[in-house]
């Protein structure tokens, strides 16, 4: 009975997260269109923030409740899912042209953010104080409050720079339904409410399911929670790609990954120090490797083609299998 109840609560949490993010994105994007902000910038900021809201709700809730493994693995798992599955599936459906700004500016920033998190979170390993590097549950380091503040500061600088770029490109018109400002604000508030409540449901039910199934919180965070909270990115990017809004599709993924690394773990670490296990540290290294491979595909031509998309999806399947058996 407990299993069924918690599965239902998990499903309800995901529904609230996805619908909440949908309302948040629709309201926020409508406000952005009112000011004639380009699609790539909307994808990198408004849509990325909205689709990353589930990860924020889950990771902050997990961090405050002491479930550090879920807080970290949710972000890492979501980023890997975004890069490999979201971009991979979109590219298989329709080759994805890559905006030059994303190639030269935003994707390198995502790589730098991943490397910064590895350097900050692996302090015990880098100083030789890790007790057992072969034990996946051993402590690899701690993301202290001052580390979290560094990440949040980096995010604020990135956001300010992105807004500066947006102001230089305000002349580009965007298609889409323009709803009233009052209705847009209502959508934003409703979306935030759904995201917060859904995040609480997902964290609490996921912790209970991990105990029932004998799975680690890291594995739960990397798989069920990460995929669930990444559904908004998947749906948003697929819809954007199918409508020819390729800039928004790729910008959503890259922007969400930057938000996840800098804002979500930054806020979580600032509110409560986050312990990084050896398993999470290894996953961060894999995220860096996956990001470099995805960036190589981006730089290999002017678009991510179907073959590269298929390779990315297969890479995610292989990574998931590794996470389960280790």
PDB file of C-alpha atoms in Angstrom:
ATOM      1  CA  UNK A   1       0.000   0.000   0.000  1.00  0.00           C
ATOM      2  CA  UNK A   2       2.844   2.420   0.866  1.00  0.00           C
ATOM      3  CA  UNK A   3       4.429   1.678  -2.514  1.00  0.00           C
ATOM      4  CA  UNK A   4       1.238   2.514  -4.444  1.00  0.00           C
ATOM      5  CA  UNK A   5       0.591   5.675  -2.426  1.00  0.00           C
ATOM      6  CA  UNK A   6       4.126   6.980  -2.952  1.00  0.00           C
ATOM      7  CA  UNK A   7       4.047   6.152  -6.673  1.00  0.00           C
ATOM      8  CA  UNK A   8       0.801   8.131  -6.954  1.00  0.00           C
ATOM      9  CA  UNK A   9       2.337  11.021  -4.986  1.00  0.00           C
ATOM     10  CA  UNK A  10       5.419  10.934  -7.235  1.00  0.00           C
ATOM     11  CA  UNK A  11       3.219  11.032 -10.343  1.00  0.00           C
ATOM     12  CA  UNK A  12       1.123  13.864  -8.882  1.00  0.00           C
ATOM     13  CA  UNK A  13       4.312  15.782  -8.073  1.00  0.00           C
ATOM     14  CA  UNK A  14       5.569  15.421 -11.649  1.00  0.00           C
ATOM     15  CA  UNK A  15       2.209  16.581 -13.042  1.00  0.00           C
ATOM     16  CA  UNK A  16       2.294  19.676 -10.821  1.00  0.00           C
ATOM     17  CA  UNK A  17       5.922  20.365 -11.785  1.00  0.00           C
ATOM     18  CA  UNK A  18       5.289  20.066 -15.517  1.00  0.00           C
ATOM     19  CA  UNK A  19       2.006  21.994 -15.563  1.00  0.00           C
ATOM     20  CA  UNK A  20       3.453  24.581 -13.200  1.00  0.00           C
ATOM     21  CA  UNK A  21       6.467  25.055 -15.466  1.00  0.00           C
ATOM     22  CA  UNK A  22       4.123  25.257 -18.473  1.00  0.00           C
ATOM     23  CA  UNK A  23       2.103  28.076 -16.885  1.00  0.00           C
ATOM     24  CA  UNK A  24       5.297  29.831 -15.762  1.00  0.00           C
ATOM     25  CA  UNK A  25       6.840  29.643 -19.243  1.00  0.00           C
ATOM     26  CA  UNK A  26       3.681  30.816 -21.009  1.00  0.00           C
ATOM     27  CA  UNK A  27       3.218  33.803 -18.717  1.00  0.00           C
ATOM     28  CA  UNK A  28       6.896  34.751 -18.695  1.00  0.00           C
ATOM     29  CA  UNK A  29       7.373  34.335 -22.448  1.00  0.00           C
ATOM     30  CA  UNK A  30       4.308  36.519 -23.075  1.00  0.00           C
ATOM     31  CA  UNK A  31       5.836  39.273 -20.953  1.00  0.00           C
ATOM     32  CA  UNK A  32       9.151  38.860 -22.807  1.00  0.00           C
ATOM     33  CA  UNK A  33       7.421  39.077 -26.196  1.00  0.00           C
ATOM     34  CA  UNK A  34       5.774  42.293 -25.058  1.00  0.00           C
ATOM     35  CA  UNK A  35       9.284  43.798 -24.881  1.00  0.00           C
ATOM     36  CA  UNK A  36      10.300  42.219 -28.247  1.00  0.00           C
ATOM     37  CA  UNK A  37      13.006  39.951 -26.827  1.00  0.00           C
ATOM     38  CA  UNK A  38      14.537  37.486 -29.398  1.00  0.00           C
ATOM     39  CA  UNK A  39      13.706  33.765 -29.235  1.00  0.00           C
ATOM     40  CA  UNK A  40      17.257  32.660 -28.457  1.00  0.00           C
ATOM     41  CA  UNK A  41      17.377  35.013 -25.482  1.00  0.00           C
ATOM     42  CA  UNK A  42      13.928  33.873 -24.309  1.00  0.00           C
ATOM     43  CA  UNK A  43      15.186  30.287 -24.490  1.00  0.00           C
ATOM     44  CA  UNK A  44      18.357  31.113 -22.564  1.00  0.00           C
ATOM     45  CA  UNK A  45      16.557  33.048 -19.822  1.00  0.00           C
ATOM     46  CA  UNK A  46      12.768  32.961 -19.381  1.00  0.00           C
ATOM     47  CA  UNK A  47      12.084  29.492 -20.789  1.00  0.00           C
ATOM     48  CA  UNK A  48      15.278  28.042 -19.287  1.00  0.00           C
ATOM     49  CA  UNK A  49      14.369  29.439 -15.870  1.00  0.00           C
ATOM     50  CA  UNK A  50      10.830  28.106 -16.119  1.00  0.00           C
ATOM     51  CA  UNK A  51      11.831  24.621 -17.228  1.00  0.00           C
ATOM     52  CA  UNK A  52      14.586  24.554 -14.572  1.00  0.00           C
ATOM     53  CA  UNK A  53      12.132  25.506 -11.839  1.00  0.00           C
ATOM     54  CA  UNK A  54      11.324  21.824 -11.057  1.00  0.00           C
ATOM     55  CA  UNK A  55      15.031  21.107 -10.506  1.00  0.00           C
ATOM     56  CA  UNK A  56      15.261  24.190  -8.291  1.00  0.00           C
ATOM     57  CA  UNK A  57      12.260  23.127  -6.206  1.00  0.00           C
ATOM     58  CA  UNK A  58      13.504  19.548  -5.859  1.00  0.00           C
ATOM     59  CA  UNK A  59      17.159  20.359  -5.116  1.00  0.00           C
ATOM     60  CA  UNK A  60      16.422  23.125  -2.605  1.00  0.00           C
ATOM     61  CA  UNK A  61      13.807  20.954  -0.858  1.00  0.00           C
ATOM     62  CA  UNK A  62      16.216  18.016  -0.810  1.00  0.00           C
ATOM     63  CA  UNK A  63      19.096  20.146   0.482  1.00  0.00           C
ATOM     64  CA  UNK A  64      17.046  21.658   3.299  1.00  0.00           C
ATOM     65  CA  UNK A  65      15.793  18.202   4.327  1.00  0.00           C
ATOM     66  CA  UNK A  66      19.341  16.802   4.410  1.00  0.00           C
ATOM     67  CA  UNK A  67      18.992  14.682   1.251  1.00  0.00           C
ATOM     68  CA  UNK A  68      22.174  16.051  -0.321  1.00  0.00           C
ATOM     69  CA  UNK A  69      22.559  13.115  -2.692  1.00  0.00           C
ATOM     70  CA  UNK A  70      19.222  13.885  -4.353  1.00  0.00           C
ATOM     71  CA  UNK A  71      20.069  17.609  -4.503  1.00  0.00           C
ATOM     72  CA  UNK A  72      23.313  17.021  -6.443  1.00  0.00           C
ATOM     73  CA  UNK A  73      22.378  13.959  -8.510  1.00  0.00           C
ATOM     74  CA  UNK A  74      19.132  15.629  -9.613  1.00  0.00           C
ATOM     75  CA  UNK A  75      21.071  18.527 -11.172  1.00  0.00           C
ATOM     76  CA  UNK A  76      23.800  16.346 -12.681  1.00  0.00           C
ATOM     77  CA  UNK A  77      21.306  13.781 -13.980  1.00  0.00           C
ATOM     78  CA  UNK A  78      19.063  16.495 -15.420  1.00  0.00           C
ATOM     79  CA  UNK A  79      21.967  18.160 -17.224  1.00  0.00           C
ATOM     80  CA  UNK A  80      23.130  14.888 -18.758  1.00  0.00           C
ATOM     81  CA  UNK A  81      19.541  14.102 -19.790  1.00  0.00           C
ATOM     82  CA  UNK A  82      19.175  17.575 -21.323  1.00  0.00           C
ATOM     83  CA  UNK A  83      22.378  17.333 -23.340  1.00  0.00           C
ATOM     84  CA  UNK A  84      22.019  13.781 -24.582  1.00  0.00           C
ATOM     85  CA  UNK A  85      18.314  12.967 -24.674  1.00  0.00           C
ATOM     86  CA  UNK A  86      16.639  16.338 -25.235  1.00  0.00           C
ATOM     87  CA  UNK A  87      19.083  17.555 -27.898  1.00  0.00           C
ATOM     88  CA  UNK A  88      19.471  14.029 -29.267  1.00  0.00           C
ATOM     89  CA  UNK A  89      15.738  13.438 -29.734  1.00  0.00           C
ATOM     90  CA  UNK A  90      15.225  16.917 -31.228  1.00  0.00           C
ATOM     91  CA  UNK A  91      18.103  16.336 -33.681  1.00  0.00           C
ATOM     92  CA  UNK A  92      16.706  12.936 -34.714  1.00  0.00           C
ATOM     93  CA  UNK A  93      13.321  14.539 -35.391  1.00  0.00           C
ATOM     94  CA  UNK A  94      14.849  17.438 -37.298  1.00  0.00           C
ATOM     95  CA  UNK A  95      18.534  18.485 -37.598  1.00  0.00           C
ATOM     96  CA  UNK A  96      19.149  21.381 -35.213  1.00  0.00           C
ATOM     97  CA  UNK A  97      20.844  24.528 -36.560  1.00  0.00           C
ATOM     98  CA  UNK A  98      23.084  26.061 -33.907  1.00  0.00           C
ATOM     99  CA  UNK A  99      22.959  29.766 -33.150  1.00  0.00           C
ATOM    100  CA  UNK A 100      26.480  31.289 -33.388  1.00  0.00           C
ATOM    101  CA  UNK A 101      25.980  33.025 -30.032  1.00  0.00           C
ATOM    102  CA  UNK A 102      25.321  29.714 -28.299  1.00  0.00           C
ATOM    103  CA  UNK A 103      28.371  28.123 -29.939  1.00  0.00           C
ATOM    104  CA  UNK A 104      30.757  30.957 -29.091  1.00  0.00           C
ATOM    105  CA  UNK A 105      29.298  32.218 -25.796  1.00  0.00           C
ATOM    106  CA  UNK A 106      26.739  30.131 -23.921  1.00  0.00           C
ATOM    107  CA  UNK A 107      27.999  26.581 -24.461  1.00  0.00           C
ATOM    108  CA  UNK A 108      31.556  27.479 -23.317  1.00  0.00           C
ATOM    109  CA  UNK A 109      30.000  29.150 -20.242  1.00  0.00           C
ATOM    110  CA  UNK A 110      28.159  25.882 -19.516  1.00  0.00           C
ATOM    111  CA  UNK A 111      31.468  23.990 -19.744  1.00  0.00           C
ATOM    112  CA  UNK A 112      33.154  26.522 -17.449  1.00  0.00           C
ATOM    113  CA  UNK A 113      30.297  26.249 -14.918  1.00  0.00           C
ATOM    114  CA  UNK A 114      30.683  22.447 -14.839  1.00  0.00           C
ATOM    115  CA  UNK A 115      34.439  22.738 -14.299  1.00  0.00           C
ATOM    116  CA  UNK A 116      33.927  25.356 -11.558  1.00  0.00           C
ATOM    117  CA  UNK A 117      31.523  23.048  -9.719  1.00  0.00           C
ATOM    118  CA  UNK A 118      34.015  20.160  -9.933  1.00  0.00           C
ATOM    119  CA  UNK A 119      36.785  22.352  -8.497  1.00  0.00           C
ATOM    120  CA  UNK A 120      34.590  23.656  -5.655  1.00  0.00           C
ATOM    121  CA  UNK A 121      32.877  20.372  -4.789  1.00  0.00           C
ATOM    122  CA  UNK A 122      35.885  18.026  -4.879  1.00  0.00           C
ATOM    123  CA  UNK A 123      37.948  19.738  -2.172  1.00  0.00           C
ATOM    124  CA  UNK A 124      38.642  16.541  -0.211  1.00  0.00           C
ATOM    125  CA  UNK A 125      39.866  14.716  -3.330  1.00  0.00           C
ATOM    126  CA  UNK A 126      42.040  17.586  -4.551  1.00  0.00           C
ATOM    127  CA  UNK A 127      43.628  18.025  -1.110  1.00  0.00           C
ATOM    128  CA  UNK A 128      44.208  14.272  -0.688  1.00  0.00           C
ATOM    129  CA  UNK A 129      41.861  14.010   2.307  1.00  0.00           C
ATOM    130  CA  UNK A 130      39.305  11.665   0.700  1.00  0.00           C
ATOM    131  CA  UNK A 131      39.231   8.593   2.981  1.00  0.00           C
ATOM    132  CA  UNK A 132      38.406   6.014   0.294  1.00  0.00           C
ATOM    133  CA  UNK A 133      38.245   7.138  -3.306  1.00  0.00           C
ATOM    134  CA  UNK A 134      37.061   3.678  -4.387  1.00  0.00           C
ATOM    135  CA  UNK A 135      33.990   3.851  -2.153  1.00  0.00           C
ATOM    136  CA  UNK A 136      31.164   5.549  -4.070  1.00  0.00           C
ATOM    137  CA  UNK A 137      29.538   6.642  -0.809  1.00  0.00           C
ATOM    138  CA  UNK A 138      32.692   8.245   0.622  1.00  0.00           C
ATOM    139  CA  UNK A 139      32.860  12.033   0.931  1.00  0.00           C
ATOM    140  CA  UNK A 140      34.630  13.711  -2.007  1.00  0.00           C
ATOM    141  CA  UNK A 141      34.082  17.227  -0.724  1.00  0.00           C
ATOM    142  CA  UNK A 142      31.563  19.786   0.461  1.00  0.00           C
ATOM    143  CA  UNK A 143      29.890  22.650  -1.311  1.00  0.00           C
ATOM    144  CA  UNK A 144      30.070  25.252   1.463  1.00  0.00           C
ATOM    145  CA  UNK A 145      27.916  28.353   1.771  1.00  0.00           C
ATOM    146  CA  UNK A 146      30.678  30.572   0.387  1.00  0.00           C
ATOM    147  CA  UNK A 147      30.987  28.177  -2.562  1.00  0.00           C
ATOM    148  CA  UNK A 148      27.258  28.557  -3.129  1.00  0.00           C
ATOM    149  CA  UNK A 149      27.619  32.339  -3.082  1.00  0.00           C
ATOM    150  CA  UNK A 150      30.340  32.110  -5.744  1.00  0.00           C
ATOM    151  CA  UNK A 151      28.000  30.068  -7.968  1.00  0.00           C
ATOM    152  CA  UNK A 152      25.082  32.472  -7.414  1.00  0.00           C
ATOM    153  CA  UNK A 153      27.328  35.458  -8.186  1.00  0.00           C
ATOM    154  CA  UNK A 154      28.502  33.789 -11.393  1.00  0.00           C
ATOM    155  CA  UNK A 155      24.864  33.194 -12.330  1.00  0.00           C
ATOM    156  CA  UNK A 156      23.933  36.849 -11.718  1.00  0.00           C
ATOM    157  CA  UNK A 157      26.845  37.976 -13.922  1.00  0.00           C
ATOM    158  CA  UNK A 158      25.775  35.541 -16.660  1.00  0.00           C
ATOM    159  CA  UNK A 159      22.166  36.711 -16.475  1.00  0.00           C
ATOM    160  CA  UNK A 160      23.204  40.371 -16.597  1.00  0.00           C
ATOM    161  CA  UNK A 161      25.358  39.700 -19.643  1.00  0.00           C
ATOM    162  CA  UNK A 162      22.522  37.812 -21.362  1.00  0.00           C
ATOM    163  CA  UNK A 163      20.121  40.691 -20.687  1.00  0.00           C
ATOM    164  CA  UNK A 164      22.705  43.087 -22.125  1.00  0.00           C
ATOM    165  CA  UNK A 165      22.797  40.985 -25.299  1.00  0.00           C
ATOM    166  CA  UNK A 166      18.981  40.991 -25.361  1.00  0.00           C
ATOM    167  CA  UNK A 167      18.862  44.789 -25.214  1.00  0.00           C
ATOM    168  CA  UNK A 168      21.110  44.929 -28.273  1.00  0.00           C
ATOM    169  CA  UNK A 169      18.712  42.673 -30.195  1.00  0.00           C
ATOM    170  CA  UNK A 170      15.341  44.081 -29.221  1.00  0.00           C
ATOM    171  CA  UNK A 171      14.319  44.759 -32.805  1.00  0.00           C
ATOM    172  CA  UNK A 172      13.655  41.100 -33.621  1.00  0.00           C
ATOM    173  CA  UNK A 173       9.967  40.212 -33.408  1.00  0.00           C
ATOM    174  CA  UNK A 174       8.791  36.926 -31.919  1.00  0.00           C
ATOM    175  CA  UNK A 175       5.754  34.914 -32.859  1.00  0.00           C
ATOM    176  CA  UNK A 176       3.407  33.594 -30.229  1.00  0.00           C
ATOM    177  CA  UNK A 177       0.201  34.372 -28.396  1.00  0.00           C
ATOM    178  CA  UNK A 178       0.331  37.701 -26.603  1.00  0.00           C
ATOM    179  CA  UNK A 179      -1.810  37.588 -23.485  1.00  0.00           C
ATOM    180  CA  UNK A 180      -2.520  40.458 -21.128  1.00  0.00           C
ATOM    181  CA  UNK A 181       0.010  41.445 -18.466  1.00  0.00           C
ATOM    182  CA  UNK A 182      -2.498  40.654 -15.690  1.00  0.00           C
ATOM    183  CA  UNK A 183      -3.160  37.187 -17.044  1.00  0.00           C
ATOM    184  CA  UNK A 184       0.567  36.650 -17.562  1.00  0.00           C
ATOM    185  CA  UNK A 185       1.275  37.465 -13.910  1.00  0.00           C
ATOM    186  CA  UNK A 186      -1.529  35.091 -12.844  1.00  0.00           C
ATOM    187  CA  UNK A 187       0.027  32.322 -14.936  1.00  0.00           C
ATOM    188  CA  UNK A 188       3.435  33.004 -13.386  1.00  0.00           C
ATOM    189  CA  UNK A 189       2.042  32.830  -9.838  1.00  0.00           C
ATOM    190  CA  UNK A 190       0.026  29.672 -10.566  1.00  0.00           C
ATOM    191  CA  UNK A 191       3.091  28.112 -12.151  1.00  0.00           C
ATOM    192  CA  UNK A 192       5.308  28.883  -9.178  1.00  0.00           C
ATOM    193  CA  UNK A 193       2.717  27.392  -6.789  1.00  0.00           C
ATOM    194  CA  UNK A 194       2.544  24.175  -8.804  1.00  0.00           C
ATOM    195  CA  UNK A 195       6.326  23.968  -9.018  1.00  0.00           C
ATOM    196  CA  UNK A 196       6.861  24.422  -5.273  1.00  0.00           C
ATOM    197  CA  UNK A 197       4.168  21.940  -4.190  1.00  0.00           C
ATOM    198  CA  UNK A 198       5.197  19.450  -6.867  1.00  0.00           C
ATOM    199  CA  UNK A 199       8.841  19.681  -5.818  1.00  0.00           C
ATOM    200  CA  UNK A 200       7.968  18.797  -2.240  1.00  0.00           C
ATOM    201  CA  UNK A 201       5.891  15.809  -3.367  1.00  0.00           C
ATOM    202  CA  UNK A 202       8.638  14.491  -5.649  1.00  0.00           C
ATOM    203  CA  UNK A 203      11.397  14.719  -3.022  1.00  0.00           C
ATOM    204  CA  UNK A 204       9.400  13.141  -0.206  1.00  0.00           C
ATOM    205  CA  UNK A 205       7.972  10.310  -2.312  1.00  0.00           C
ATOM    206  CA  UNK A 206      11.339   9.643  -4.017  1.00  0.00           C
ATOM    207  CA  UNK A 207      13.082   9.295  -0.641  1.00  0.00           C
ATOM    208  CA  UNK A 208      10.422   6.831   0.521  1.00  0.00           C
ATOM    209  CA  UNK A 209      10.629   4.815  -2.717  1.00  0.00           C
ATOM    210  CA  UNK A 210      14.425   4.661  -2.425  1.00  0.00           C
ATOM    211  CA  UNK A 211      14.036   3.116   1.029  1.00  0.00           C
ATOM    212  CA  UNK A 212      11.324   0.673  -0.127  1.00  0.00           C
ATOM    213  CA  UNK A 213      13.295  -0.512  -3.184  1.00  0.00           C
ATOM    214  CA  UNK A 214      16.682  -0.481  -1.464  1.00  0.00           C
ATOM    215  CA  UNK A 215      18.062   2.027  -3.985  1.00  0.00           C
ATOM    216  CA  UNK A 216      20.485   4.803  -3.088  1.00  0.00           C
ATOM    217  CA  UNK A 217      19.304   8.400  -3.131  1.00  0.00           C
ATOM    218  CA  UNK A 218      22.006   9.096  -5.745  1.00  0.00           C
ATOM    219  CA  UNK A 219      20.521   6.524  -8.149  1.00  0.00           C
ATOM    220  CA  UNK A 220      16.987   7.783  -7.529  1.00  0.00           C
ATOM    221  CA  UNK A 221      18.158  11.346  -8.189  1.00  0.00           C
ATOM    222  CA  UNK A 222      20.074  10.418 -11.353  1.00  0.00           C
ATOM    223  CA  UNK A 223      17.212   8.473 -12.906  1.00  0.00           C
ATOM    224  CA  UNK A 224      13.599   8.907 -11.742  1.00  0.00           C
ATOM    225  CA  UNK A 225      13.872  12.406 -10.272  1.00  0.00           C
ATOM    226  CA  UNK A 226      16.272  13.750 -12.933  1.00  0.00           C
ATOM    227  CA  UNK A 227      14.171  12.488 -15.846  1.00  0.00           C
ATOM    228  CA  UNK A 228      10.950  13.647 -14.213  1.00  0.00           C
ATOM    229  CA  UNK A 229      12.184  17.173 -13.565  1.00  0.00           C
ATOM    230  CA  UNK A 230      13.695  17.330 -17.079  1.00  0.00           C
ATOM    231  CA  UNK A 231      10.389  16.572 -18.795  1.00  0.00           C
ATOM    232  CA  UNK A 232       9.619  20.318 -19.168  1.00  0.00           C
ATOM    233  CA  UNK A 233      12.906  20.803 -21.059  1.00  0.00           C
ATOM    234  CA  UNK A 234      12.147  17.789 -23.252  1.00  0.00           C
ATOM    235  CA  UNK A 235       8.584  18.855 -24.063  1.00  0.00           C
ATOM    236  CA  UNK A 236       9.490  22.539 -24.537  1.00  0.00           C
ATOM    237  CA  UNK A 237      12.442  21.820 -26.831  1.00  0.00           C
ATOM    238  CA  UNK A 238      10.543  19.271 -28.936  1.00  0.00           C
ATOM    239  CA  UNK A 239       7.608  21.655 -29.371  1.00  0.00           C
ATOM    240  CA  UNK A 240       9.951  24.571 -30.144  1.00  0.00           C
ATOM    241  CA  UNK A 241      11.903  22.481 -32.671  1.00  0.00           C
ATOM    242  CA  UNK A 242       8.740  21.216 -34.372  1.00  0.00           C
ATOM    243  CA  UNK A 243       7.606  24.833 -34.809  1.00  0.00           C
ATOM    244  CA  UNK A 244      10.956  25.856 -36.285  1.00  0.00           C
ATOM    245  CA  UNK A 245      12.042  27.743 -33.138  1.00  0.00           C
ATOM    246  CA  UNK A 246      15.469  26.058 -33.129  1.00  0.00           C
ATOM    247  CA  UNK A 247      17.102  28.918 -31.270  1.00  0.00           C
ATOM    248  CA  UNK A 248      14.655  28.476 -28.399  1.00  0.00           C
ATOM    249  CA  UNK A 249      15.081  24.654 -28.459  1.00  0.00           C
ATOM    250  CA  UNK A 250      18.877  24.684 -28.048  1.00  0.00           C
ATOM    251  CA  UNK A 251      18.892  27.849 -25.948  1.00  0.00           C
ATOM    252  CA  UNK A 252      16.449  26.193 -23.533  1.00  0.00           C
ATOM    253  CA  UNK A 253      18.791  23.237 -22.975  1.00  0.00           C
ATOM    254  CA  UNK A 254      22.035  25.220 -22.661  1.00  0.00           C
ATOM    255  CA  UNK A 255      20.380  27.903 -20.539  1.00  0.00           C
ATOM    256  CA  UNK A 256      18.736  25.313 -18.271  1.00  0.00           C
ATOM    257  CA  UNK A 257      22.061  23.562 -17.710  1.00  0.00           C
ATOM    258  CA  UNK A 258      23.737  26.834 -16.733  1.00  0.00           C
ATOM    259  CA  UNK A 259      20.820  27.654 -14.421  1.00  0.00           C
ATOM    260  CA  UNK A 260      21.004  24.189 -12.849  1.00  0.00           C
ATOM    261  CA  UNK A 261      24.735  24.368 -12.141  1.00  0.00           C
ATOM    262  CA  UNK A 262      25.037  27.981 -11.012  1.00  0.00           C
ATOM    263  CA  UNK A 263      21.660  29.014  -9.610  1.00  0.00           C
ATOM    264  CA  UNK A 264      20.181  25.778  -8.273  1.00  0.00           C
ATOM    265  CA  UNK A 265      23.285  24.320  -6.620  1.00  0.00           C
ATOM    266  CA  UNK A 266      24.363  27.843  -5.699  1.00  0.00           C
ATOM    267  CA  UNK A 267      21.093  28.558  -3.854  1.00  0.00           C
ATOM    268  CA  UNK A 268      21.031  25.056  -2.342  1.00  0.00           C
ATOM    269  CA  UNK A 269      24.617  25.365  -1.124  1.00  0.00           C
ATOM    270  CA  UNK A 270      24.044  28.867   0.238  1.00  0.00           C
ATOM    271  CA  UNK A 271      21.015  27.723   2.246  1.00  0.00           C
ATOM    272  CA  UNK A 272      22.694  24.557   3.524  1.00  0.00           C
ATOM    273  CA  UNK A 273      26.188  23.067   2.856  1.00  0.00           C
ATOM    274  CA  UNK A 274      25.958  20.166   0.407  1.00  0.00           C
ATOM    275  CA  UNK A 275      28.097  17.052   0.793  1.00  0.00           C
ATOM    276  CA  UNK A 276      29.503  15.656  -2.481  1.00  0.00           C
ATOM    277  CA  UNK A 277      30.035  11.883  -2.547  1.00  0.00           C
ATOM    278  CA  UNK A 278      32.586  10.097  -4.725  1.00  0.00           C
ATOM    279  CA  UNK A 279      29.716   8.838  -6.891  1.00  0.00           C
ATOM    280  CA  UNK A 280      28.436  12.395  -7.445  1.00  0.00           C
ATOM    281  CA  UNK A 281      31.979  13.612  -8.150  1.00  0.00           C
ATOM    282  CA  UNK A 282      32.395  10.900 -10.799  1.00  0.00           C
ATOM    283  CA  UNK A 283      29.042  11.901 -12.304  1.00  0.00           C
ATOM    284  CA  UNK A 284      30.216  15.524 -12.454  1.00  0.00           C
ATOM    285  CA  UNK A 285      33.279  14.323 -14.367  1.00  0.00           C
ATOM    286  CA  UNK A 286      30.989  12.427 -16.743  1.00  0.00           C
ATOM    287  CA  UNK A 287      28.873  15.548 -17.183  1.00  0.00           C
ATOM    288  CA  UNK A 288      31.992  17.476 -18.187  1.00  0.00           C
ATOM    289  CA  UNK A 289      32.939  14.736 -20.658  1.00  0.00           C
ATOM    290  CA  UNK A 290      29.425  14.575 -22.116  1.00  0.00           C
ATOM    291  CA  UNK A 291      29.350  18.374 -22.414  1.00  0.00           C
ATOM    292  CA  UNK A 292      32.638  18.354 -24.325  1.00  0.00           C
ATOM    293  CA  UNK A 293      31.335  15.686 -26.725  1.00  0.00           C
ATOM    294  CA  UNK A 294      28.088  17.623 -27.282  1.00  0.00           C
ATOM    295  CA  UNK A 295      30.100  20.799 -27.857  1.00  0.00           C
ATOM    296  CA  UNK A 296      32.257  18.942 -30.387  1.00  0.00           C
ATOM    297  CA  UNK A 297      29.070  18.024 -32.282  1.00  0.00           C
ATOM    298  CA  UNK A 298      27.963  21.656 -32.120  1.00  0.00           C
ATOM    299  CA  UNK A 299      31.318  22.851 -33.473  1.00  0.00           C
ATOM    300  CA  UNK A 300      31.587  20.155 -36.173  1.00  0.00           C
ATOM    301  CA  UNK A 301      29.121  21.992 -38.396  1.00  0.00           C
ATOM    302  CA  UNK A 302      26.333  24.501 -38.385  1.00  0.00           C
ATOM    303  CA  UNK A 303      23.858  22.016 -36.946  1.00  0.00           C
ATOM    304  CA  UNK A 304      23.479  18.818 -34.916  1.00  0.00           C
ATOM    305  CA  UNK A 305      22.502  16.177 -37.480  1.00  0.00           C
ATOM    306  CA  UNK A 306      20.393  13.031 -37.071  1.00  0.00           C
ATOM    307  CA  UNK A 307      23.383  10.664 -36.767  1.00  0.00           C
ATOM    308  CA  UNK A 308      24.912  12.781 -34.004  1.00  0.00           C
ATOM    309  CA  UNK A 309      21.489  12.911 -32.309  1.00  0.00           C
ATOM    310  CA  UNK A 310      21.267   9.103 -32.380  1.00  0.00           C
ATOM    311  CA  UNK A 311      24.778   8.815 -30.912  1.00  0.00           C
ATOM    312  CA  UNK A 312      23.771  11.154 -28.082  1.00  0.00           C
ATOM    313  CA  UNK A 313      20.674   9.091 -27.241  1.00  0.00           C
ATOM    314  CA  UNK A 314      22.731   5.857 -27.209  1.00  0.00           C
ATOM    315  CA  UNK A 315      25.266   7.533 -24.925  1.00  0.00           C
ATOM    316  CA  UNK A 316      22.507   8.347 -22.457  1.00  0.00           C
ATOM    317  CA  UNK A 317      21.250   4.753 -22.484  1.00  0.00           C
ATOM    318  CA  UNK A 318      24.803   3.535 -21.788  1.00  0.00           C
ATOM    319  CA  UNK A 319      25.270   6.071 -18.975  1.00  0.00           C
ATOM    320  CA  UNK A 320      21.983   5.086 -17.339  1.00  0.00           C
ATOM    321  CA  UNK A 321      22.956   1.405 -17.490  1.00  0.00           C
ATOM    322  CA  UNK A 322      26.278   2.248 -15.810  1.00  0.00           C
ATOM    323  CA  UNK A 323      24.533   4.265 -13.069  1.00  0.00           C
ATOM    324  CA  UNK A 324      22.227   1.327 -12.319  1.00  0.00           C
ATOM    325  CA  UNK A 325      24.868  -1.439 -12.165  1.00  0.00           C
ATOM    326  CA  UNK A 326      27.657   0.399 -10.328  1.00  0.00           C
TER     327      UNK A 326
END
